[in-house]
C-alpha positions as a printed NumPy array, in Angstrom:
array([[-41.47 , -28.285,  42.667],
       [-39.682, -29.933,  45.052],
       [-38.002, -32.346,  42.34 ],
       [-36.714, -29.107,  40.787],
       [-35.546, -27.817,  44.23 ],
       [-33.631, -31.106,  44.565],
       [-32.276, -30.833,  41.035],
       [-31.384, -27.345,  41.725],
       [-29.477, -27.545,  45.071],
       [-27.358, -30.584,  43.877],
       [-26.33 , -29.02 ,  40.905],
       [-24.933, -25.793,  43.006],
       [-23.214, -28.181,  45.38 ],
       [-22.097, -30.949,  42.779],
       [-21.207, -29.143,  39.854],
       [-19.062, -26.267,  41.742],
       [-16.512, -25.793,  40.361],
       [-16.908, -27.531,  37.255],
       [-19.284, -24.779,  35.765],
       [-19.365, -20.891,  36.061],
       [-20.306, -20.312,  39.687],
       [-22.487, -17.495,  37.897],
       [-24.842, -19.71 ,  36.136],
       [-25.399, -22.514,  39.065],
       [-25.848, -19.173,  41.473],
       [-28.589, -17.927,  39.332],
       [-30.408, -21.46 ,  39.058],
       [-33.976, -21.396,  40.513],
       [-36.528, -24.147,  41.148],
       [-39.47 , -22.269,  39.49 ],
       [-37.736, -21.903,  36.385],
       [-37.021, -26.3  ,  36.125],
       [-40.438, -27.097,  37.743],
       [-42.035, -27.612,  34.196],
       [-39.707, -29.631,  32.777],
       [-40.927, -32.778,  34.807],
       [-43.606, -35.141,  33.658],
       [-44.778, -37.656,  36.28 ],
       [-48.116, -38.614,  34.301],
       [-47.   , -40.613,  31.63 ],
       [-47.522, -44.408,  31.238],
       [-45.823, -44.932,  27.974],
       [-42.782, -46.858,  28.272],
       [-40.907, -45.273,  25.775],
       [-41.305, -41.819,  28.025],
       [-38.843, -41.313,  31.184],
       [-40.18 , -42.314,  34.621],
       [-38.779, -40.242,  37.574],
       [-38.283, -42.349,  40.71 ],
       [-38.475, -40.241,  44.061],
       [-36.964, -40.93 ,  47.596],
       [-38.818, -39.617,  50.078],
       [-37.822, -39.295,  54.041],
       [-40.372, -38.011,  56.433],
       [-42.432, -36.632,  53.374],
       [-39.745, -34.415,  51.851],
       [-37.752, -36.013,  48.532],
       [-34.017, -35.82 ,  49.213],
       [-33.578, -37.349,  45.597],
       [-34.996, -38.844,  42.673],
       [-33.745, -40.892,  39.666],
       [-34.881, -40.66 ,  36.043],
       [-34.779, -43.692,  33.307],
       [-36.25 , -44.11 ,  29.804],
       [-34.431, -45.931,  26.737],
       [-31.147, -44.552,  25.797],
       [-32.036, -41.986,  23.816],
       [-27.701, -42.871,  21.695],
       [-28.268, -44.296,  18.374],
       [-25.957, -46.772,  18.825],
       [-27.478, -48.598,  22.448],
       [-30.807, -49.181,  20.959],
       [-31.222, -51.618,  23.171],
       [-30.293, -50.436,  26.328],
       [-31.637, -48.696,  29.213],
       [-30.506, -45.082,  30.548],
       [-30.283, -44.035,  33.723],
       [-30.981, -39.903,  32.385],
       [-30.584, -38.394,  35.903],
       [-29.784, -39.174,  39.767],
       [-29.516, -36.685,  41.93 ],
       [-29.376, -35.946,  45.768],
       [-30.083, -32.983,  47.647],
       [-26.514, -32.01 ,  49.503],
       [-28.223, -32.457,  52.949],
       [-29.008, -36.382,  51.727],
       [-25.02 , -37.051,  50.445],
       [-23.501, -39.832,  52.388],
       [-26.949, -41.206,  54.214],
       [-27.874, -43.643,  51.448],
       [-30.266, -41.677,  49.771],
       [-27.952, -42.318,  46.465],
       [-27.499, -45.994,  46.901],
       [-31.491, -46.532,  47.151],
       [-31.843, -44.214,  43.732],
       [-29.477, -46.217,  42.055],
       [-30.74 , -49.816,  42.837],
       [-34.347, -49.005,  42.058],
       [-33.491, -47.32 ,  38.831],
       [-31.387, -50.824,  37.65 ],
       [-34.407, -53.019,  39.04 ],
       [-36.944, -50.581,  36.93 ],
       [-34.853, -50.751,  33.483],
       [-34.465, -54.681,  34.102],
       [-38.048, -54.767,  34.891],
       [-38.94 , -52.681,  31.979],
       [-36.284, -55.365,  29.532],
       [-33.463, -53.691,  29.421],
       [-30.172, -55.553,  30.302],
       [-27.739, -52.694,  29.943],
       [-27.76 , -49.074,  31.022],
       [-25.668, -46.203,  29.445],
       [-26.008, -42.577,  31.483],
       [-23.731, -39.324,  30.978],
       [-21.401, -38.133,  33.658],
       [-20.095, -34.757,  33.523],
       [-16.234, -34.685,  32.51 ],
       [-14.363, -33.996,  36.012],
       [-17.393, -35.167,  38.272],
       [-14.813, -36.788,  40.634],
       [-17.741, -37.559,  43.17 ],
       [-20.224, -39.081,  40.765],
       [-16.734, -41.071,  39.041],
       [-16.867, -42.807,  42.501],
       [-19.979, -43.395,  42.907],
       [-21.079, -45.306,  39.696],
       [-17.8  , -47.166,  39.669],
       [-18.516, -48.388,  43.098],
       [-21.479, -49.828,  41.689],
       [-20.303, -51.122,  38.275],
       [-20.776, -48.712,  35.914],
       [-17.262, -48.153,  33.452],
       [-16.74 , -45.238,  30.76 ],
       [-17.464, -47.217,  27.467],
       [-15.01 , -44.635,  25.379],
       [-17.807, -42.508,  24.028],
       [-17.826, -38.673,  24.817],
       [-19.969, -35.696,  23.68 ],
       [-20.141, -32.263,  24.641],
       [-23.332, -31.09 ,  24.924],
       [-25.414, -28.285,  26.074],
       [-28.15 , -28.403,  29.125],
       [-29.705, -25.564,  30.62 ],
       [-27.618, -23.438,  28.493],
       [-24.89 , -24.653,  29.437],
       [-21.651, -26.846,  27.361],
       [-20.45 , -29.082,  29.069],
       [-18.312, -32.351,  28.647],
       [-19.749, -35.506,  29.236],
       [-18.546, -39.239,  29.236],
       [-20.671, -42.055,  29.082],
       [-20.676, -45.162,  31.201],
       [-22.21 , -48.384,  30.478],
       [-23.297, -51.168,  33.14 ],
       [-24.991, -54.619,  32.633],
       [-28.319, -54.845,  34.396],
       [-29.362, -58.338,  36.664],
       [-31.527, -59.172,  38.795],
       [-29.122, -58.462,  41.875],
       [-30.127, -55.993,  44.479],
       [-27.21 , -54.017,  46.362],
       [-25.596, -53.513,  43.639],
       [-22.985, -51.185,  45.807],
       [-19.646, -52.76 ,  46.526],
       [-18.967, -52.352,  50.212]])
């Protein structure tokens, strides 16, 4: 639940703006809890990565293999997200950098993820650490929702601290 309640909450802050206030107002934790599967060992499945600060998650990051026909090879970084009291404190940077070391870890050497067309702040963010729109676009629909999305690629190493400073 309290994956959901992070998913939730950064969605109404992050996404403001950029969907109908209506829809992220009427989002509840409950409803997303179920959608989350932490139990699986199959590599093929996603594997949610959690940050935890004095026992509450402030975020968590989800990778599997990019699920785009034409990256069969590569990695994807499906979701990173940060509760709105955890922006700015690092929370982000830590989510990011474990992801990369668990897709390189797993074989991947490239990453694709989808950014939501207009997310300024998340723009930033995986520029800062490497990640470039590739050209390909898509609209697509999630939680009932169409939206626009853009998809970034980066190259995965070894490095750690990815984030240019």
């Amino acid at each position: 639940m309290d994956v959901a309640r992070v998913h939730v909450r950064s969605w109404q802050a992050g996404y403001r703006g950029l969907l109908p206030d209506a829809y992220l107002d009427g989002l509840r934790p409950e409803e997303r809890a179920a959608r989350y599967n932490f139990a699986s060992e199959n590599v093929r499945d996603p594997v949610t990565i959690v940050a935890v600060d004095n026992g509450m998650i402030c975020g968590f990051a989800t990778t599997s293999p990019a699920r785009d026909l034409d990256v069969p090879d590569d990695g994807e970084l499906c979701a990173l997200y940060v509760d709105p009291e955890w922006w700015g404190r690092g929370a982000g940077r830590a989510l990011i950098e474990a992801a990369r070391r668990r897709l390189y870890e797993t074989g991947f050497r490239n990453a694709v993820l989808w950014l939501l067309a207009g997310n300024d702040r998340a723009d930033r963010f995986y520029r800062m650490d490497g990640w470039m729109p590739d050209g390909s676009s898509r609209s697509d629909t999630m939680w009932d929702v169409t939206v626009d999305e853009v998809r970034y690629r980066s190259r995965l190493t070894e490095r750690i601290n990815t984030f240019s400073r």
